[in-house]
Amino acid sequence: DADVTQTPRNRITKTGKRIMLECSQTKGHDRMYWYRQDPGLGLRLIYYSFDVKDINKGEISDGYSVSRQAQAKFSLSLESAIPNQTALYFCATAPGSGDIQYFGAGTRLSVL
Amino acid sequence: DQQVKQNSPSLSVQEGRISILNCDYTNSMFDYFLWYKKYPAEGPTFLISISSIKDKNEDGRFTVFLNKSAKHLSLHIVPSQPGDSAVYFCAASGGTDKLIFGTGTRLQVFP
């Protein structure tokens, strides 16, 4: 089983819909991250969390919100999806500061 | 403002030859650099890293070189194999607990 699991793997939704992407990990790491990947832009940080009570905005947090329900779970929500949020979304975890991040397999989201 | 740049979107190399992937950065506060490899339909996986106190780190066929004065790092793969065909991202961090990623280079290794 994967150490970092993202659900769903693929999702098609319509403009204006609320959608939640979920991430769970069995690695026991405190730090969790959400990125999006767009062609030609690499991976950009949306939100990150150092523990259950600590949530921080990344470079592109507008239009997104997150919830850290437990050490192992970190969810990303799009309150009202728009077409330019069509992208590949990745969750990552890390044990501590400056450490290697471990990624999930990604969620491909299409907003029509 | 792209702090980490990979100026070559793609690279094609013959099997057995050397692959050299390049990465430039602008922030002199970066002190830790990583390379990730990504296959289609999978997440990025860590490949190799280097601290700013070193100028070279080697792991099997993979070597990363860091030139701090030029703010440049490179990944050498020798010999290249077809299974190395993937997208490679360089990333940097500098005391902020965040990684800044480059845009990626797609490597194709052909027989």
mmCIF file of C-alpha atoms in Angstrom:
data_model
loop_
_atom_site.group_PDB
_atom_site.id
_atom_site.type_symbol
_atom_site.label_atom_id
_atom_site.label_comp_id
_atom_site.label_asym_id
_atom_site.label_seq_id
_atom_site.Cartn_x
_atom_site.Cartn_y
_atom_site.Cartn_z
ATOM 1 C CA ASP A 1 0.000 0.000 0.000
ATOM 2 C CA ALA A 2 1.109 3.540 -0.755
ATOM 3 C CA ASP A 3 2.492 5.583 2.154
ATOM 4 C CA VAL A 4 0.809 8.751 0.857
ATOM 5 C CA THR A 5 -2.639 8.144 -0.613
ATOM 6 C CA GLN A 6 -4.661 10.663 -2.569
ATOM 7 C CA THR A 7 -8.335 10.304 -3.413
ATOM 8 C CA PRO A 8 -9.833 10.553 -5.907
ATOM 9 C CA ARG A 9 -7.198 9.926 -8.591
ATOM 10 C CA ASN A 10 -9.296 11.628 -11.240
ATOM 11 C CA ARG A 11 -12.204 14.035 -10.974
ATOM 12 C CA ILE A 12 -14.262 16.003 -13.439
ATOM 13 C CA THR A 13 -16.482 18.720 -12.048
ATOM 14 C CA LYS A 14 -18.376 21.776 -13.200
ATOM 15 C CA THR A 15 -17.710 25.447 -12.609
ATOM 16 C CA GLY A 16 -19.103 26.623 -9.281
ATOM 17 C CA LYS A 17 -19.134 23.208 -7.617
ATOM 18 C CA ARG A 18 -17.461 22.568 -4.279
ATOM 19 C CA ILE A 19 -14.922 19.789 -4.351
ATOM 20 C CA MET A 20 -12.640 18.169 -1.809
ATOM 21 C CA LEU A 21 -9.407 16.328 -2.482
ATOM 22 C CA GLU A 22 -8.178 14.078 0.267
ATOM 23 C CA CYS A 23 -4.746 12.972 1.374
ATOM 24 C CA SER A 24 -3.837 10.418 4.002
ATOM 25 C CA GLN A 25 -0.446 9.122 5.065
ATOM 26 C CA THR A 26 0.904 6.202 7.042
ATOM 27 C CA LYS A 27 4.436 7.561 7.355
ATOM 28 C CA GLY A 28 3.829 9.266 10.700
ATOM 29 C CA HIS A 29 5.094 12.588 9.376
ATOM 30 C CA ASP A 30 4.050 15.868 10.951
ATOM 31 C CA ARG A 31 4.419 18.037 7.875
ATOM 32 C CA MET A 32 1.996 17.885 4.969
ATOM 33 C CA TYR A 33 1.800 19.926 1.771
ATOM 34 C CA TRP A 34 -0.520 20.513 -1.177
ATOM 35 C CA TYR A 35 0.911 21.419 -4.596
ATOM 36 C CA ARG A 36 -0.516 21.880 -8.046
ATOM 37 C CA GLN A 37 1.320 21.114 -11.254
ATOM 38 C CA ASP A 38 0.591 22.951 -14.481
ATOM 39 C CA PRO A 39 2.389 22.458 -17.802
ATOM 40 C CA GLY A 40 5.439 24.710 -17.975
ATOM 41 C CA LEU A 41 5.031 25.906 -14.396
ATOM 42 C CA GLY A 42 6.358 23.048 -12.321
ATOM 43 C CA LEU A 43 4.944 22.390 -8.853
ATOM 44 C CA ARG A 44 3.578 25.327 -6.910
ATOM 45 C CA LEU A 45 2.756 25.269 -3.208
ATOM 46 C CA ILE A 46 -0.886 25.874 -2.263
ATOM 47 C CA TYR A 47 -0.961 25.224 1.516
ATOM 48 C CA TYR A 48 1.173 23.481 4.079
ATOM 49 C CA SER A 49 0.773 22.283 7.647
ATOM 50 C CA PHE A 50 3.409 21.522 10.265
ATOM 51 C CA ASP A 51 0.961 19.903 12.670
ATOM 52 C CA VAL A 52 -2.776 19.662 13.307
ATOM 53 C CA LYS A 53 -2.964 23.179 14.732
ATOM 54 C CA ASP A 54 -0.686 24.830 12.198
ATOM 55 C CA ILE A 55 -1.875 25.790 8.700
ATOM 56 C CA ASN A 56 0.040 28.091 6.367
ATOM 57 C CA LYS A 57 -0.649 29.607 2.973
ATOM 58 C CA GLY A 58 1.646 28.865 0.081
ATOM 59 C CA GLU A 59 2.282 30.945 -3.004
ATOM 60 C CA ILE A 60 -1.084 30.254 -4.686
ATOM 61 C CA SER A 61 -3.672 29.788 -1.910
ATOM 62 C CA ASP A 62 -6.440 32.001 -3.355
ATOM 63 C CA GLY A 63 -9.543 29.953 -4.174
ATOM 64 C CA TYR A 64 -8.456 27.049 -1.965
ATOM 65 C CA SER A 65 -8.877 26.046 1.667
ATOM 66 C CA VAL A 66 -7.501 23.154 3.684
ATOM 67 C CA SER A 67 -8.308 21.114 6.744
ATOM 68 C CA ARG A 68 -5.888 19.076 8.834
ATOM 69 C CA GLN A 69 -8.268 16.638 10.481
ATOM 70 C CA ALA A 70 -5.536 14.545 12.082
ATOM 71 C CA GLN A 71 -1.804 14.049 11.807
ATOM 72 C CA ALA A 72 -2.443 11.580 8.999
ATOM 73 C CA LYS A 73 -5.086 13.506 7.024
ATOM 74 C CA PHE A 74 -4.886 16.758 5.082
ATOM 75 C CA SER A 75 -7.733 17.791 2.757
ATOM 76 C CA LEU A 76 -7.802 20.445 0.063
ATOM 77 C CA SER A 77 -11.092 22.122 -0.869
ATOM 78 C CA LEU A 78 -12.118 24.228 -3.796
ATOM 79 C CA GLU A 79 -15.147 26.141 -2.537
ATOM 80 C CA SER A 80 -16.330 27.182 -5.985
ATOM 81 C CA ALA A 81 -14.309 25.535 -8.714
ATOM 82 C CA ILE A 82 -13.293 27.504 -11.795
ATOM 83 C CA PRO A 83 -11.757 26.242 -15.066
ATOM 84 C CA ASN A 84 -8.266 27.630 -14.365
ATOM 85 C CA GLN A 85 -8.094 25.288 -11.364
ATOM 86 C CA THR A 86 -7.840 22.429 -13.818
ATOM 87 C CA ALA A 87 -4.492 20.874 -12.920
ATOM 88 C CA LEU A 88 -2.678 17.936 -11.382
ATOM 89 C CA TYR A 89 -2.708 18.143 -7.580
ATOM 90 C CA PHE A 90 -0.142 16.499 -5.325
ATOM 91 C CA CYS A 91 -0.009 15.938 -1.608
ATOM 92 C CA ALA A 92 3.369 15.504 0.086
ATOM 93 C CA THR A 93 4.641 14.733 3.576
ATOM 94 C CA ALA A 94 7.925 15.317 5.397
ATOM 95 C CA PRO A 95 9.180 14.243 8.828
ATOM 96 C CA GLY A 96 10.686 17.584 9.740
ATOM 97 C CA SER A 97 12.327 20.791 8.703
ATOM 98 C CA GLY A 98 14.516 20.657 5.628
ATOM 99 C CA ASP A 99 13.730 17.019 4.999
ATOM 100 C CA ILE A 100 12.896 15.189 1.839
ATOM 101 C CA GLN A 101 9.222 15.352 0.882
ATOM 102 C CA TYR A 102 7.335 12.238 -0.136
ATOM 103 C CA PHE A 103 4.569 12.612 -2.686
ATOM 104 C CA GLY A 104 1.292 10.899 -3.377
ATOM 105 C CA ALA A 105 0.375 9.728 -6.880
ATOM 106 C CA GLY A 106 -1.675 12.847 -7.585
ATOM 107 C CA THR A 107 -5.252 13.818 -8.409
ATOM 108 C CA ARG A 108 -6.057 14.962 -11.910
ATOM 109 C CA LEU A 109 -8.827 17.551 -11.676
ATOM 110 C CA SER A 110 -10.763 18.959 -14.601
ATOM 111 C CA VAL A 111 -13.164 21.869 -14.097
ATOM 112 C CA LEU A 112 -15.553 22.318 -17.016
ATOM 113 C CA ASP B 1 9.452 35.570 -10.267
ATOM 114 C CA GLN B 2 10.882 32.132 -10.919
ATOM 115 C CA GLN B 3 13.512 31.505 -8.234
ATOM 116 C CA VAL B 4 14.441 28.083 -9.587
ATOM 117 C CA LYS B 5 14.782 27.722 -13.342
ATOM 118 C CA GLN B 6 15.193 24.746 -15.611
ATOM 119 C CA ASN B 7 15.717 26.306 -19.003
ATOM 120 C CA SER B 8 15.640 23.108 -21.025
ATOM 121 C CA PRO B 9 12.097 21.707 -21.233
ATOM 122 C CA SER B 10 13.346 18.517 -22.834
ATOM 123 C CA LEU B 11 16.475 16.473 -23.451
ATOM 124 C CA SER B 12 17.047 13.443 -25.633
ATOM 125 C CA VAL B 13 20.033 11.158 -25.003
ATOM 126 C CA GLN B 14 21.168 7.853 -26.402
ATOM 127 C CA GLU B 15 21.280 4.868 -24.072
ATOM 128 C CA GLY B 16 24.700 4.486 -22.479
ATOM 129 C CA ARG B 17 25.660 8.126 -22.894
ATOM 130 C CA ILE B 18 25.693 10.829 -20.233
ATOM 131 C CA SER B 19 22.588 12.890 -19.467
ATOM 132 C CA ILE B 20 23.176 16.343 -18.010
ATOM 133 C CA LEU B 21 20.228 18.242 -16.591
ATOM 134 C CA ASN B 22 20.725 21.835 -15.504
ATOM 135 C CA CYS B 23 19.116 24.084 -12.942
ATOM 136 C CA ASP B 24 19.730 27.726 -12.017
ATOM 137 C CA TYR B 25 18.553 29.602 -8.960
ATOM 138 C CA THR B 26 18.422 33.228 -7.955
ATOM 139 C CA ASN B 27 18.012 33.188 -4.165
ATOM 140 C CA SER B 28 21.385 33.118 -2.383
ATOM 141 C CA MET B 29 19.611 32.005 0.817
ATOM 142 C CA PHE B 30 18.945 28.541 -0.629
ATOM 143 C CA ASP B 31 21.120 26.020 1.196
ATOM 144 C CA TYR B 32 19.689 22.641 0.224
ATOM 145 C CA PHE B 33 18.956 21.348 -3.250
ATOM 146 C CA LEU B 34 17.120 18.250 -4.394
ATOM 147 C CA TRP B 35 16.324 16.426 -7.602
ATOM 148 C CA TYR B 36 13.049 14.579 -8.073
ATOM 149 C CA LYS B 37 12.063 12.203 -10.846
ATOM 150 C CA LYS B 38 8.489 11.871 -12.063
ATOM 151 C CA TYR B 39 6.989 9.135 -14.219
ATOM 152 C CA PRO B 40 3.571 9.599 -15.864
ATOM 153 C CA ALA B 41 0.614 8.935 -13.544
ATOM 154 C CA GLU B 42 2.907 8.878 -10.499
ATOM 155 C CA GLY B 43 4.002 11.424 -7.957
ATOM 156 C CA PRO B 44 7.526 12.860 -7.908
ATOM 157 C CA THR B 45 10.058 10.657 -6.133
ATOM 158 C CA PHE B 46 13.230 11.859 -4.462
ATOM 159 C CA LEU B 47 16.402 11.093 -6.376
ATOM 160 C CA ILE B 48 19.392 12.873 -4.853
ATOM 161 C CA SER B 49 20.203 15.992 -2.848
ATOM 162 C CA ILE B 50 23.105 18.248 -1.990
ATOM 163 C CA SER B 51 23.803 20.685 0.811
ATOM 164 C CA SER B 52 25.349 24.053 0.069
ATOM 165 C CA ILE B 53 28.433 23.089 2.062
ATOM 166 C CA LYS B 54 29.300 20.557 -0.642
ATOM 167 C CA ASP B 55 29.958 20.883 -4.341
ATOM 168 C CA LYS B 56 29.322 17.272 -5.338
ATOM 169 C CA ASN B 57 27.211 14.370 -4.205
ATOM 170 C CA GLU B 58 27.203 10.974 -5.866
ATOM 171 C CA ASP B 59 24.804 8.049 -5.641
ATOM 172 C CA GLY B 60 25.439 5.254 -8.079
ATOM 173 C CA ARG B 61 24.817 6.484 -11.614
ATOM 174 C CA PHE B 62 23.590 9.864 -10.365
ATOM 175 C CA THR B 63 25.803 12.798 -9.436
ATOM 176 C CA VAL B 64 24.731 16.292 -8.523
ATOM 177 C CA PHE B 65 27.154 19.209 -8.842
ATOM 178 C CA LEU B 66 26.659 22.556 -7.156
ATOM 179 C CA ASN B 67 28.365 25.782 -8.229
ATOM 180 C CA LYS B 68 27.375 28.340 -5.617
ATOM 181 C CA SER B 69 29.141 31.271 -7.225
ATOM 182 C CA ALA B 70 27.200 30.691 -10.439
ATOM 183 C CA LYS B 71 24.006 29.678 -8.591
ATOM 184 C CA HIS B 72 23.882 26.607 -10.751
ATOM 185 C CA LEU B 73 23.429 22.909 -10.170
ATOM 186 C CA SER B 74 23.426 20.002 -12.520
ATOM 187 C CA LEU B 75 22.436 16.351 -12.432
ATOM 188 C CA HIS B 76 24.604 13.877 -14.307
ATOM 189 C CA ILE B 77 23.304 10.412 -15.144
ATOM 190 C CA VAL B 78 25.954 7.973 -16.351
ATOM 191 C CA PRO B 79 25.277 5.705 -18.138
ATOM 192 C CA SER B 80 21.767 6.699 -19.147
ATOM 193 C CA GLN B 81 19.192 3.915 -19.363
ATOM 194 C CA PRO B 82 15.738 3.795 -20.980
ATOM 195 C CA GLY B 83 14.183 3.540 -17.511
ATOM 196 C CA ASP B 84 15.605 6.975 -16.751
ATOM 197 C CA SER B 85 13.113 8.503 -19.188
ATOM 198 C CA ALA B 86 10.999 10.773 -16.983
ATOM 199 C CA VAL B 87 10.485 14.389 -16.001
ATOM 200 C CA TYR B 88 13.155 15.693 -13.623
ATOM 201 C CA PHE B 89 12.488 18.557 -11.235
ATOM 202 C CA CYS B 90 15.103 20.408 -9.265
ATOM 203 C CA ALA B 91 14.030 21.994 -5.994
ATOM 204 C CA ALA B 92 15.619 24.282 -3.431
ATOM 205 C CA SER B 93 15.006 25.268 0.159
ATOM 206 C CA GLY B 94 16.494 27.903 2.426
ATOM 207 C CA GLY B 95 15.338 27.769 6.012
ATOM 208 C CA THR B 96 11.661 28.284 5.255
ATOM 209 C CA ASP B 97 10.615 24.613 5.409
ATOM 210 C CA LYS B 98 9.288 24.947 1.890
ATOM 211 C CA LEU B 99 10.604 23.611 -1.373
ATOM 212 C CA ILE B 100 10.706 25.805 -4.467
ATOM 213 C CA PHE B 101 10.511 23.705 -7.618
ATOM 214 C CA GLY B 102 11.759 24.324 -11.099
ATOM 215 C CA THR B 103 9.559 23.787 -14.142
ATOM 216 C CA GLY B 104 10.998 20.388 -14.990
ATOM 217 C CA THR B 105 13.004 18.814 -17.815
ATOM 218 C CA ARG B 106 11.645 15.844 -19.735
ATOM 219 C CA LEU B 107 14.445 13.338 -20.376
ATOM 220 C CA GLN B 108 14.060 10.746 -23.086
ATOM 221 C CA VAL B 109 16.666 8.004 -23.338
ATOM 222 C CA PHE B 110 16.517 6.179 -26.659
ATOM 223 C CA PRO B 111 18.186 2.879 -27.643
#
